[in-house]
Coordinates of C-alpha atoms and ligand atoms in Angstrom, one line a residue:
M98 CA 19.9 -23.3 -30.0
P99 CA 22.6 -25.1 -26.9
L100 CA 21.3 -21.4 -25.6
A101 CA 18.3 -21.7 -25.3
A102 CA 18.3 -25.3 -23.5
L103 CA 20.2 -23.7 -21.4
V104 CA 17.7 -21.6 -20.2
A105 CA 15.0 -24.2 -20.8
S106 CA 17.2 -26.0 -18.6
S107 CA 18.0 -23.1 -15.7
F108 CA 15.3 -22.7 -15.2
A109 CA 13.3 -26.0 -15.0
L110 CA 16.2 -26.4 -12.1
Y111 CA 14.8 -23.4 -10.6
F112 CA 11.3 -24.7 -10.7
I113 CA 12.5 -27.7 -9.1
W114 CA 14.5 -26.3 -6.6
F115 CA 11.3 -23.6 -5.7
L116 CA 9.0 -26.3 -5.2
V117 CA 11.2 -28.9 -3.0
R118 CA 11.8 -25.5 -0.6
C119 CA 8.3 -25.2 -0.4
Y120 CA 6.9 -28.8 -0.3
F121 CA 9.9 -31.0 2.0
V122 CA 11.7 -28.0 3.7
R123 CA 10.4 -27.5 7.0
S124 CA 10.7 -23.8 7.8
P125 CA 10.9 -22.3 10.9
L126 CA 6.8 -20.6 10.7
D127 CA 5.3 -23.9 10.8
N128 CA 5.4 -25.0 14.0
I129 CA 3.3 -21.3 15.1
P130 CA -0.5 -22.5 14.6
G131 CA -2.7 -22.1 12.1
P132 CA -5.4 -23.3 9.9
P133 CA -5.1 -26.5 7.4
S134 CA -4.0 -26.3 3.9
A135 CA -7.3 -26.6 1.9
S136 CA -4.6 -27.2 -1.4
I137 CA -1.3 -28.0 -2.3
I138 CA -1.0 -25.0 -5.5
S139 CA -3.2 -22.0 -3.0
G140 CA -3.2 -23.1 0.3
N141 CA -5.2 -21.0 2.2
M142 CA -5.4 -18.1 -0.8
L143 CA -8.5 -18.7 -2.4
Q144 CA -10.7 -19.5 0.9
I145 CA -9.1 -15.7 2.1
F146 CA -8.9 -14.2 -1.0
N147 CA -13.0 -14.5 -2.1
H148 CA -15.6 -12.1 -2.2
N149 CA -17.2 -13.7 0.4
S150 CA -14.5 -14.0 2.7
W151 CA -16.1 -12.6 6.0
K152 CA -16.1 -15.3 7.6
Y153 CA -13.1 -17.2 7.4
V154 CA -10.9 -14.6 8.2
D155 CA -13.2 -14.5 11.6
D156 CA -13.3 -18.0 11.9
L157 CA -9.0 -16.9 12.0
I158 CA -8.8 -14.7 13.6
E159 CA -11.4 -15.8 16.6
N160 CA -9.4 -19.6 16.4
Y161 CA -5.5 -18.4 16.1
G162 CA -5.2 -15.3 17.2
P163 CA -3.3 -12.1 16.8
L164 CA -0.3 -14.4 14.9
A165 CA -1.7 -17.2 12.4
R166 CA 0.9 -19.5 9.9
C167 CA -1.5 -19.6 6.4
Q168 CA -0.5 -21.4 3.4
G169 CA 0.5 -19.2 0.1
F170 CA 0.5 -20.7 -3.7
F171 CA 2.5 -23.4 -4.0
G172 CA 3.2 -24.4 -0.5
T173 CA 4.9 -21.1 0.0
R174 CA 4.1 -20.1 4.5
M175 CA 2.8 -17.0 5.0
L176 CA 2.0 -15.6 8.9
H177 CA -1.6 -13.6 9.8
V178 CA -1.3 -10.4 12.1
F179 CA -2.9 -8.1 14.1
D180 CA -0.7 -8.1 17.4
P181 CA 0.2 -3.8 17.6
K182 CA 3.6 -4.2 18.6
A183 CA 4.2 -6.5 15.6
M184 CA 2.1 -4.6 13.7
H185 CA 4.6 -1.3 14.4
S186 CA 7.4 -3.2 14.2
V187 CA 5.8 -3.5 10.5
Y188 CA 5.0 -0.3 9.6
V189 CA 7.0 1.8 11.7
K190 CA 10.3 0.9 14.1
D191 CA 11.5 -1.8 11.3
Q192 CA 9.9 -0.5 8.2
D193 CA 12.9 -0.6 5.8
N194 CA 12.9 -4.5 6.4
Y195 CA 9.5 -5.1 5.0
Y196 CA 8.5 -4.2 1.3
R197 CA 4.4 -3.4 0.7
G198 CA 3.1 -6.6 -0.1
E199 CA 4.2 -8.4 -3.4
K200 CA 6.6 -10.6 -4.9
I201 CA 9.2 -8.1 -5.8
R202 CA 13.3 -8.5 -6.2
R203 CA 14.7 -4.6 -6.5
Q204 CA 14.9 -4.5 -9.4
V205 CA 11.5 -6.0 -11.3
P206 CA 8.7 -2.9 -10.8
P207 CA 5.8 -4.9 -9.3
T208 CA 2.3 -5.3 -9.8
L209 CA 1.7 -1.6 -9.0
A210 CA 4.4 0.8 -10.7
L211 CA 3.6 -1.8 -14.2
L212 CA 0.3 -0.4 -13.8
L213 CA 0.0 2.6 -12.7
G214 CA 4.1 4.0 -13.1
P215 CA 6.5 5.4 -10.4
G216 CA 3.9 7.7 -8.1
L217 CA 3.7 7.1 -4.5
L218 CA 2.2 3.3 -4.0
A219 CA 5.0 1.6 -6.1
T220 CA 8.1 3.9 -5.4
Y221 CA 11.1 2.6 -2.5
G222 CA 13.6 3.8 -0.3
S223 CA 15.3 7.6 -1.3
T224 CA 12.6 8.3 -4.6
H225 CA 9.7 7.3 -2.2
K226 CA 11.4 9.6 0.5
K227 CA 11.9 12.1 -1.8
Q228 CA 8.6 12.0 -3.2
R229 CA 6.3 12.1 -0.1
K230 CA 9.0 15.6 1.6
M231 CA 6.6 17.4 -1.2
L232 CA 3.5 15.5 -1.8
N233 CA 2.8 15.9 2.5
P234 CA 2.5 19.9 2.8
V235 CA 0.1 19.7 0.0
F236 CA -1.9 16.9 1.8
S237 CA -1.9 19.3 5.2
G238 CA -4.5 20.0 7.6
A239 CA -3.7 24.3 7.1
H240 CA -4.2 23.5 3.1
M241 CA -7.4 21.3 3.7
R242 CA -8.9 24.9 5.2
D243 CA -7.6 26.1 1.9
M244 CA -9.8 24.1 -0.4
T245 CA -13.2 23.7 2.0
P246 CA -15.2 26.5 -0.4
L247 CA -14.3 23.8 -3.7
F248 CA -15.4 21.3 -1.9
Y249 CA -18.4 22.5 -0.6
D250 CA -18.7 23.6 -4.1
V251 CA -19.3 19.7 -4.8
A252 CA -21.3 18.6 -2.7
E253 CA -23.7 21.8 -3.2
R254 CA -23.6 20.2 -6.7
L255 CA -24.1 17.2 -5.9
R256 CA -27.3 17.7 -3.3
T257 CA -29.0 19.6 -6.1
A258 CA -28.5 17.0 -8.4
L259 CA -30.2 14.8 -5.9
E260 CA -32.9 17.1 -4.8
S261 CA -34.2 17.2 -9.0
Q262 CA -34.1 13.5 -8.5
V263 CA -36.7 13.2 -5.2
E264 CA -38.8 16.5 -6.2
Y265 CA -41.8 14.5 -6.1
G266 CA -41.2 12.2 -3.9
P267 CA -38.6 9.4 -2.4
K268 CA -37.2 7.3 -5.3
D269 CA -35.0 4.4 -4.7
L270 CA -31.4 5.7 -6.3
D271 CA -27.4 4.1 -6.1
V272 CA -25.9 5.9 -3.9
L273 CA -22.9 4.6 -4.9
S274 CA -23.3 5.7 -8.2
W275 CA -23.5 8.5 -6.7
M276 CA -20.6 9.0 -4.5
G277 CA -17.7 7.5 -6.5
R278 CA -18.8 10.3 -9.1
T279 CA -18.6 12.9 -6.6
A280 CA -15.4 11.3 -4.7
L281 CA -14.3 11.6 -8.6
E282 CA -14.7 15.1 -8.9
L283 CA -14.6 16.3 -5.5
L284 CA -10.1 14.3 -6.5
G285 CA -10.8 15.6 -9.5
R286 CA -10.9 19.3 -8.5
G287 CA -9.1 19.2 -5.6
G288 CA -6.2 16.4 -6.6
L289 CA -5.9 17.1 -10.5
G290 CA -7.5 20.5 -10.8
Y291 CA -9.6 19.1 -13.3
S292 CA -13.6 18.7 -13.6
F293 CA -14.8 15.2 -14.5
D294 CA -18.1 15.8 -13.3
P295 CA -20.3 18.8 -13.7
L296 CA -22.2 15.7 -11.4
V297 CA -25.9 17.1 -13.1
A298 CA -28.7 14.8 -13.5
E299 CA -27.3 12.3 -16.3
S300 CA -24.2 13.3 -17.6
K301 CA -21.8 10.9 -15.9
D302 CA -17.9 10.9 -16.8
V303 CA -16.7 7.2 -18.7
L304 CA -14.5 7.8 -15.9
A305 CA -16.0 6.9 -12.8
D306 CA -16.9 4.1 -13.9
T307 CA -13.8 3.2 -15.3
V308 CA -12.3 3.7 -11.6
K309 CA -14.8 2.4 -10.2
G310 CA -14.3 -1.6 -12.2
F311 CA -10.9 -1.1 -10.6
V312 CA -10.0 -2.8 -7.4
P313 CA -12.9 -5.5 -8.0
T314 CA -11.6 -6.5 -11.0
V315 CA -7.8 -6.6 -10.2
G316 CA -8.8 -8.2 -7.6
D317 CA -10.8 -10.8 -9.9
V318 CA -7.2 -12.1 -11.6
V319 CA -5.4 -12.0 -7.9
W320 CA -3.4 -14.7 -9.5
T321 CA -1.9 -12.1 -12.2
Q322 CA 0.2 -10.8 -8.9
E323 CA 1.8 -13.7 -9.2
I324 CA 3.2 -13.4 -12.8
T325 CA 4.1 -10.0 -12.8
P326 CA 7.4 -10.0 -11.3
Y327 CA 8.9 -11.7 -13.7
L328 CA 7.1 -9.6 -17.0
S329 CA 9.9 -7.8 -17.5
Y330 CA 12.4 -10.2 -17.4
L331 CA 10.3 -10.4 -21.2
G332 CA 11.6 -7.4 -23.4
P333 CA 10.8 -3.4 -23.8
A334 CA 7.4 -2.9 -22.9
W335 CA 6.1 -1.9 -26.7
F336 CA 6.9 -6.5 -27.0
R337 CA 5.5 -6.8 -23.4
R338 CA 2.0 -4.6 -24.9
F339 CA 1.7 -6.9 -27.7
L340 CA 1.9 -10.5 -26.0
L341 CA -0.2 -9.0 -23.6
D342 CA -2.5 -8.2 -26.4
L343 CA -3.1 -11.7 -27.4
V344 CA -3.7 -12.9 -23.9
P345 CA -7.2 -14.4 -24.6
I346 CA -9.1 -13.8 -20.8
P347 CA -11.7 -11.2 -20.7
K348 CA -11.2 -9.8 -16.9
V349 CA -7.1 -9.4 -18.3
Q350 CA -8.4 -7.3 -21.1
R351 CA -10.7 -5.5 -19.2
L352 CA -8.0 -4.5 -17.0
K353 CA -5.4 -3.2 -19.7
T354 CA -9.1 -1.2 -21.6
I355 CA -9.3 0.3 -17.4
V356 CA -5.5 1.2 -17.5
D357 CA -5.7 2.3 -21.0
V358 CA -8.6 4.7 -19.7
M359 CA -7.4 5.6 -17.5
S360 CA -3.7 7.1 -18.8
E361 CA -5.1 8.6 -21.9
R362 CA -7.2 11.0 -20.2
L363 CA -4.4 11.4 -17.9
K364 CA -2.1 12.3 -20.5
K365 CA -4.4 14.8 -21.9
I366 CA -5.4 17.0 -18.3
Y367 CA -0.8 17.1 -17.8
L368 CA -0.3 17.8 -20.1
A369 CA -2.7 20.7 -20.9
K370 CA -1.8 21.6 -17.2
K371 CA 1.3 22.0 -18.0
A372 CA 1.5 23.6 -21.3
A373 CA -1.0 26.6 -19.3
L374 CA 1.8 26.5 -16.4
E375 CA 4.7 27.7 -19.1
S376 CA 2.9 30.1 -21.0
G377 CA 1.6 31.3 -17.2
D378 CA -1.4 32.0 -18.7
E379 CA -3.1 32.1 -15.1
A380 CA -6.9 33.2 -15.9
L381 CA -6.2 29.2 -17.4
L382 CA -4.7 27.3 -13.8
H383 CA -7.3 29.2 -12.7
A384 CA -10.5 27.9 -15.0
L385 CA -8.5 24.3 -14.1
G386 CA -8.9 23.9 -10.5
E387 CA -8.8 27.3 -8.5
G388 CA -4.7 27.3 -8.3
K389 CA -5.0 25.2 -4.8
D390 CA -5.7 21.5 -5.8
V391 CA -2.3 19.2 -5.5
M392 CA -1.1 18.9 -8.7
S393 CA -1.7 23.0 -9.6
V394 CA 0.6 23.7 -5.7
L395 CA 3.5 20.8 -6.7
S396 CA 4.2 21.3 -10.2
S397 CA 4.1 25.5 -9.4
A398 CA 6.4 24.8 -6.6
V399 CA 8.7 22.8 -9.1
R400 CA 8.9 25.2 -11.5
E401 CA 8.8 28.2 -8.5
N402 CA 12.8 26.2 -7.6
M403 CA 14.4 26.1 -10.2
T404 CA 17.4 26.3 -8.0
A405 CA 16.3 24.0 -6.7
S406 CA 18.9 20.8 -8.0
A407 CA 17.8 18.6 -10.7
E408 CA 17.7 15.7 -8.5
D409 CA 15.7 17.6 -6.2
K410 CA 12.3 17.8 -9.0
L411 CA 10.1 15.1 -10.4
P412 CA 10.7 14.6 -13.1
D413 CA 7.2 14.1 -15.8
D414 CA 6.4 10.5 -15.6
Q415 CA 6.4 10.5 -11.5
L416 CA 4.5 13.8 -12.0
L417 CA 1.9 12.1 -14.2
A418 CA 2.3 8.5 -12.4
Q419 CA 1.4 10.4 -9.5
M420 CA -2.3 11.7 -10.8
A421 CA -2.8 7.8 -11.5
T422 CA -1.7 7.2 -8.1
F423 CA -4.8 9.1 -6.3
L424 CA -6.8 8.2 -8.7
L425 CA -7.2 5.1 -7.4
A426 CA -6.0 5.1 -4.0
G427 CA -8.1 8.5 -2.7
V428 CA -11.7 7.5 -5.2
D429 CA -13.0 4.7 -4.2
T430 CA -11.7 4.4 -0.8
T431 CA -13.1 7.5 -0.3
S432 CA -16.5 6.8 -1.9
N433 CA -16.7 2.5 -0.2
S434 CA -16.7 4.9 3.0
L435 CA -18.9 7.4 2.6
A436 CA -21.5 4.5 0.9
R437 CA -20.8 2.2 4.0
V438 CA -21.5 5.7 6.7
L439 CA -25.4 6.4 5.2
H440 CA -25.8 2.1 4.7
L441 CA -25.3 2.6 8.2
L442 CA -27.6 5.6 8.7
S443 CA -30.5 4.1 7.3
M444 CA -29.7 0.7 9.7
N445 CA -30.1 3.2 12.2
P446 CA -32.4 6.3 12.1
D447 CA -31.9 7.4 15.9
V448 CA -28.1 7.8 15.3
Q449 CA -29.0 9.8 11.6
A450 CA -32.2 12.1 13.3
K451 CA -29.3 13.2 15.9
L452 CA -27.2 14.2 13.3
R453 CA -28.4 16.1 12.0
Q454 CA -30.3 17.8 14.7
E455 CA -26.6 18.6 15.4
L456 CA -25.7 19.6 11.4
R457 CA -28.6 22.2 11.6
E458 CA -27.9 23.2 14.3
A459 CA -24.4 24.4 13.5
Q460 CA -25.9 25.6 9.9
D461 CA -28.3 27.4 11.9
Q462 CA -25.4 29.5 14.2
Y463 CA -22.8 29.6 10.9
G464 CA -24.4 29.4 7.1
K465 CA -24.7 26.1 5.2
E466 CA -21.5 25.4 4.3
I467 CA -19.7 24.8 8.3
P468 CA -17.0 26.5 7.7
Y469 CA -13.9 24.1 8.4
D470 CA -12.4 24.6 12.5
E471 CA -15.9 23.9 12.7
L472 CA -16.8 21.8 11.0
F473 CA -14.1 19.5 12.2
A474 CA -15.2 20.0 15.8
L475 CA -19.1 18.1 15.2
P476 CA -19.0 15.4 18.2
Y477 CA -21.4 13.3 16.8
L478 CA -20.1 13.7 13.0
D479 CA -17.1 13.3 13.8
A480 CA -17.7 10.0 15.6
I481 CA -19.5 8.9 13.1
C482 CA -16.5 8.7 10.8
R483 CA -14.5 6.8 13.2
E484 CA -16.6 4.6 14.0
T485 CA -17.3 4.0 10.4
L486 CA -13.8 3.9 10.3
R487 CA -13.3 1.6 12.8
L488 CA -15.6 -0.7 12.1
Y489 CA -15.4 -1.1 8.7
A490 CA -11.7 -0.3 7.6
P491 CA -12.1 0.0 4.5
I492 CA -8.8 -1.9 3.5
S493 CA -9.5 -4.2 5.5
L494 CA -6.2 -6.8 4.8
N495 CA -2.8 -5.7 4.1
S496 CA 0.3 -7.2 3.1
R497 CA 4.4 -7.0 2.8
L498 CA 7.3 -8.8 2.2
A499 CA 10.1 -9.5 4.6
N500 CA 12.6 -7.8 2.3
A501 CA 15.4 -9.1 5.2
D502 CA 15.9 -11.3 7.9
T503 CA 14.2 -9.2 10.0
V504 CA 12.6 -10.3 14.4
L505 CA 8.8 -9.7 14.7
P506 CA 8.0 -9.0 18.0
L507 CA 4.6 -9.6 19.8
S508 CA 3.1 -8.7 23.1
Q509 CA 1.9 -11.7 23.2
P510 CA 3.4 -15.0 24.4
V511 CA 1.8 -17.3 21.5
R512 CA 2.4 -20.9 22.2
C513 CA 3.1 -22.9 18.8
T514 CA 2.2 -26.8 18.4
D515 CA 5.7 -28.1 20.1
G516 CA 4.6 -26.5 23.2
T517 CA 6.9 -23.6 23.7
V518 CA 6.1 -20.2 24.1
I519 CA 7.8 -17.4 22.0
T520 CA 7.5 -13.9 22.7
E521 CA 9.0 -13.2 18.9
V522 CA 9.7 -14.8 15.7
P523 CA 12.3 -15.0 13.3
I524 CA 11.4 -13.5 9.7
Q525 CA 12.9 -15.1 6.6
K526 CA 14.3 -12.6 4.3
G527 CA 11.0 -13.3 1.5
T528 CA 8.4 -14.1 3.8
Y529 CA 4.4 -13.0 3.0
V530 CA 3.0 -10.8 6.3
I531 CA -0.5 -10.2 5.5
L532 CA -1.7 -7.6 8.2
N533 CA -5.1 -7.9 9.1
L534 CA -5.9 -3.8 9.4
R535 CA -9.8 -4.6 10.1
A536 CA -9.0 -7.4 12.9
C537 CA -6.7 -4.9 14.9
N538 CA -10.1 -2.4 14.9
I539 CA -12.3 -4.4 16.5
N540 CA -10.4 -5.8 19.2
K541 CA -12.0 -7.0 22.1
A542 CA -8.7 -7.1 24.5
L543 CA -8.2 -3.8 22.6
W544 CA -11.2 -1.8 22.6
G545 CA -13.5 -4.0 25.0
E546 CA -16.5 -6.5 24.9
D547 CA -18.8 -4.7 22.2
A548 CA -15.7 -3.8 20.2
R549 CA -17.5 -5.3 16.8
E550 CA -20.7 -3.4 17.5
W551 CA -21.0 0.1 15.8
K552 CA -21.2 2.5 18.1
P553 CA -21.0 6.3 17.5
E554 CA -21.0 7.2 21.4
R555 CA -17.5 5.4 22.2
W556 CA -15.9 7.7 20.8
L557 CA -18.1 10.7 22.7
A558 CA -15.9 9.2 25.8
P559 CA -12.0 8.8 25.9
V560 CA -10.5 5.9 24.0
P561 CA -10.5 2.0 26.3
K562 CA -7.2 2.5 28.4
A563 CA -5.5 -0.7 27.0
V564 CA -6.0 1.2 24.0
E565 CA -3.8 4.0 24.8
D566 CA -1.1 1.3 25.9
A567 CA -1.3 -0.9 23.0
R568 CA 1.0 1.7 20.6
I569 CA -1.5 0.8 17.3
P570 CA 0.4 1.9 14.6
G571 CA -2.3 4.2 12.9
I572 CA -2.0 8.2 12.5
Y573 CA -5.6 8.5 12.7
S574 CA -7.1 7.5 16.2
N575 CA -5.5 4.6 17.3
L576 CA -7.1 2.7 14.2
T577 CA -4.7 1.2 11.8
T578 CA -7.3 1.9 9.0
F579 CA -5.0 5.0 7.4
L580 CA -0.8 3.2 8.5
S581 CA 1.4 4.9 10.0
G582 CA 5.2 4.8 9.3
G583 CA 6.7 5.9 6.2
H584 CA 3.7 4.3 4.0
A585 CA 0.7 6.0 5.9
C586 CA -2.5 6.7 3.4
I587 CA -0.9 10.8 2.9
G588 CA -4.9 11.1 2.1
F589 CA -6.4 10.6 4.7
K590 CA -7.2 14.7 5.5
F591 CA -8.5 15.4 2.6
S592 CA -10.3 12.4 3.2
Q593 CA -11.9 12.7 6.1
L594 CA -12.4 16.9 4.5
E595 CA -14.6 15.1 1.7
M596 CA -17.1 13.0 4.2
K597 CA -17.4 15.5 6.3
V598 CA -18.3 18.6 4.1
V599 CA -20.3 15.7 1.8
L600 CA -22.1 13.8 4.6
A601 CA -23.3 17.7 6.6
T602 CA -24.8 18.6 3.0
L603 CA -26.7 15.4 2.8
V604 CA -27.7 14.3 5.7
S605 CA -29.3 17.4 7.1
R606 CA -31.2 18.0 3.9
F607 CA -32.2 13.7 2.6
Q608 CA -33.7 11.1 4.1
F609 CA -32.3 8.3 3.3
S610 CA -33.3 4.4 4.7
L611 CA -32.9 1.0 3.4
S612 CA -35.0 0.1 0.3
P613 CA -37.3 -2.9 0.5
D614 CA -36.3 -4.3 -3.0
K615 CA -32.6 -4.0 -3.0
P616 CA -30.6 -6.0 -0.4
I617 CA -26.9 -4.6 0.2
F618 CA -24.4 -6.9 0.6
W619 CA -20.3 -6.0 1.5
N620 CA -18.0 -8.0 -1.3
F621 CA -14.4 -8.3 0.4
A622 CA -11.9 -6.9 -1.8
G623 CA -9.0 -4.4 -1.8
I624 CA -11.1 -2.2 -1.2
T625 CA -14.5 -3.3 0.4
Y626 CA -16.9 -2.9 -1.5
P627 CA -21.0 -3.3 -1.7
V628 CA -23.2 -5.3 -4.2
T629 CA -26.9 -6.4 -4.2
D630 CA -26.0 -10.0 -4.3
H631 CA -23.2 -12.4 -3.2
A632 CA -22.3 -14.0 -6.5
S633 CA -21.8 -10.2 -8.7
S634 CA -18.9 -7.8 -9.0
K635 CA -21.3 -4.6 -9.9
P636 CA -20.5 -2.5 -7.4
E637 CA -23.5 -1.0 -6.9
M638 CA -25.9 0.4 -3.0
T639 CA -28.7 0.9 -3.5
L640 CA -31.1 3.3 -0.8
H641 CA -34.7 4.6 -0.6
V642 CA -33.6 8.6 -0.6
N643 CA -35.9 11.5 0.6
L644 CA -36.3 15.1 1.7
A645 CA -35.7 15.0 5.8
P646 CA -38.6 16.9 7.2
C647 CA -37.9 20.4 8.4
Ligands
HEM1218 C1 -11.2 6.0 3.5 C2 -10.4 6.4 2.6 C3 -8.4 6.2 2.8 C4 -8.7 4.9 3.3 C5 -9.2 4.4 4.6 C6 -7.3 5.4 2.8 C7 -6.4 4.2 3.0 C8 -4.1 3.6 2.8 C9 -4.0 3.4 3.3 C10 -4.1 1.7 4.4 C11 -2.8 3.1 2.7 C12 -1.4 2.2 2.4 C13 -1.4 1.6 1.6 C14 -0.4 0.0 1.8 O1 1.2 1.3 2.5 O2 -0.4 -0.5 1.2 C15 -3.3 3.9 1.8 C16 -2.0 4.5 0.9 C17 -1.8 6.3 0.4 N1 -3.2 6.2 0.0 FE1 -4.3 6.4 1.0 N2 -7.1 5.8 2.1 C18 -7.8 6.8 2.4 C19 -7.8 8.2 1.3 C20 -7.3 8.4 -0.1 C21 -7.6 9.4 -0.5 C22 -7.9 10.6 -0.9 C23 -6.4 10.1 -1.0 C24 -6.5 10.7 -2.0 C25 -6.2 12.3 -2.5 C26 -5.0 8.6 -0.8 C27 -3.6 8.3 -1.3 C28 -3.4 7.3 -0.7 C29 -1.9 7.2 -1.4 C30 -1.1 8.2 -2.5 C31 -0.9 6.5 -0.1 C32 0.3 5.8 -0.7 C33 0.8 6.5 -0.1 C34 2.5 6.2 0.7 O3 2.8 4.8 0.0 O4 3.9 6.5 0.1 N3 -6.0 8.2 0.4 N4 -4.1 4.6 2.3
NAG1219 C1 13.6 23.8 -3.0 O1 14.4 23.8 -3.4 C2 15.4 23.3 -2.1 C3 17.0 23.2 -1.9 O2 17.0 22.6 -3.0 C4 14.9 21.7 -1.4 O3 15.8 21.6 -0.3 C5 12.6 21.7 -2.2 O4 12.2 20.3 -1.6 C6 12.6 22.1 -3.3 N1 11.1 22.1 -3.3 C7 10.6 21.8 -4.3 C8 9.1 21.4 -4.3 O5 10.6 21.6 -5.4
NAG1220 C1 -4.2 7.9 20.6 O1 -5.4 7.7 21.8 C2 -4.7 8.6 22.9 C3 -5.5 8.2 23.7 O2 -7.3 9.6 24.2 C4 -5.0 9.6 22.1 O3 -3.4 11.2 23.2 C5 -4.3 10.2 21.1 O4 -3.7 11.2 20.2 C6 -4.7 9.0 19.9 N1 -3.8 8.7 18.6 C7 -4.6 9.4 17.7 C8 -3.3 9.4 16.9 O5 -4.9 9.6 17.7

C-alpha cells in the first residue's frame, strides 16, 4: 500500500505542478496577440476544431494575421501560424526540432502509432528516413507512368458503372460514395496490389465505408489525443485492449471497430501476398496487382536484396503498418479532393464545358486513355486541379510539437501586446504549433486580392512575384497542401494521377450539376468532407448526373 500511496501522491503533485505552470506562470507567448480564451478547460480548442469552424478560423486569420497565440486544453499556449518563413522553418530548415503535432514523448507511442502501427505517419528520425528511402522510388513520377494503364482500368469500370446508373435518364447520385470506392480501389490496385471493389453498381466493399468513417470518427473523439500518449503506461497490449473494450463511449467503440476491420483485412492481404512472393508464384502475384503496385515492388525489392544488411529491411510489422498508413492517408484525401472538383465544376458549368472540350480534343488525338505525359500536359485540367488544391486544401490545419527549445523566424515583424516588435519567436520545448495550410494558400499578400476566389485561369499565367519570393514550403506548386521537408506527402504524384485519370474519364462522358434537393456543406475535420446537413458527420455529396451531350 505505501507504494500505491506514493504513486498516487506523485501523480497528484505532477498534476498540481502542471496546473500551476499552465494557469499561473506567464509564458513568453502571452505577449503575442491572440483571441481570448473561451473556456478555462478547453481554451480555444473547441472553437478551432469543430465541424463548422470556418468562420472562427477565418476571423483568426483576418484579425491576427500570420502569427497568433491561442489557448490549448488546460491553459497551455499554442501558436497559430501561416507566415511562409515560419512554416519553412518548421517543415524544412529546422524540421528536426519538431514532432508531428501530438503530445508525444520519445518513448511513448502517439495516437497514430497506436492506431496504425509503425508506418510513415508514426515513425521518426532514422527509422522514418530509412522507410522513406525505400518507398520514394515506388512513388516517383517514372513509376506512376508505369501504373497509368492500371489507373485507367479502374476509371473505366467507374465510367461503366455510372453509365448504367444514368442510362434511362439523369439521376441524383451520391458522388462522394463513388469517389470513395474509386479511390479505395485505386489505392488497393496501385498501392497494395489488391482489388477491393469491382465497381459494379451495388457490390460495395464494407471497407469503403469503414475507411470513410475513420477521419470523422477520430475528429469526434479529438479529446482522446490528450490521453493516448499515456496509454502505454497501462501495461501490455492485451490488457489495454481489455480496458478499451470496457470504455462505455459509443464513438470510441466505433473507432475500435473501424481499426479492427481494417487491420484484419490488411493482415489477410499481406499474408496472401507474402505467401505468393515466397512461393515465387508469378501468376498469383500478377492476379493480385500486375506486380506494379507499391507493395509488390517493395516486397520483391526487399526479397531480392538478400545481401542488404538486416537493418536495411523493412520488418513485417512495418510493411503491414505501411499498408494501413497508405489506406488512411491516401483514400479519403483523394476522394474528397475529387468530390470537391466535381462540386466546383457543377457550380461553374462554363469551366466544366471548357474542360470537357479540352479532354475530348485530347481523346480524339490520343485515344480514350490519354497517355501519362499528354494527360499531365493538358493545361486546363492541370489548372483546375491546382486551383482546387490551393483554395481547398483537404488537410487545412496541420500541427507540430517543438521537441527542443528553438526559434521561429518571421517574414514580417509582429507588434506584441506590450508594444515591442519582434522578428522571431523564441519557442520552448513542448510548444504546440498549429500550421494553417489553407491560410497560406489563400493569403492575399501572396496571391493577390482575388486569393479567395476559385479561378483556374490564374494558373495559365506565371505565379505572382510575391509567391515566387516567399519560399513557401510546398513540394507541389508553391502550395502548402502536400507540405515539404522530410514528412511531405509521399503520395502526391499518385494522387495527381488518380485525380487526372478519373476527371478525364468522367468529365468527357458525364455532365454534373447541383441537385435541387440536396444541399452541400463542407465539414471542417482532419480531412475536410462534404455533408448534406451541417450538424451531421455522415460524409455524402449528391450531384445531378447526366450523360454529356456529344
Ligand atoms: C489530395 C490528396 C492528398 C493530400 C492533400 C495529402 C496531404 C498530405 C499531407 C499534408 C501530409 C503531411 C501530414 C503531416 O506530416 O502532418 C501527407 C503525408 C502523407 N501522405 Fe498524403 N495527401 C494526399 C494523398 C495521398 C496519397 C494518394 C497517398 C498514398 C498513396 C498519401 C500518402 C501519404 C503518406 C504515407 C504520408 C506520410 C509521409 C511521411 O510522414 O513521411 N497521400 N499527405
Ligand atoms: C539494398 O541494399 C543496399 C546495400 O545494403 C541498401 O543500400 C538498399 O537500401 C537496399 N534496398 C532495398 C530495397 O532493400
Ligand atoms: C513555384 O513557382 C516558381 C515560379 O513559377 C516555379 O519555378 C517553381 O517550380 C514553383 N515551385 C513548385 C514546387 O512547383
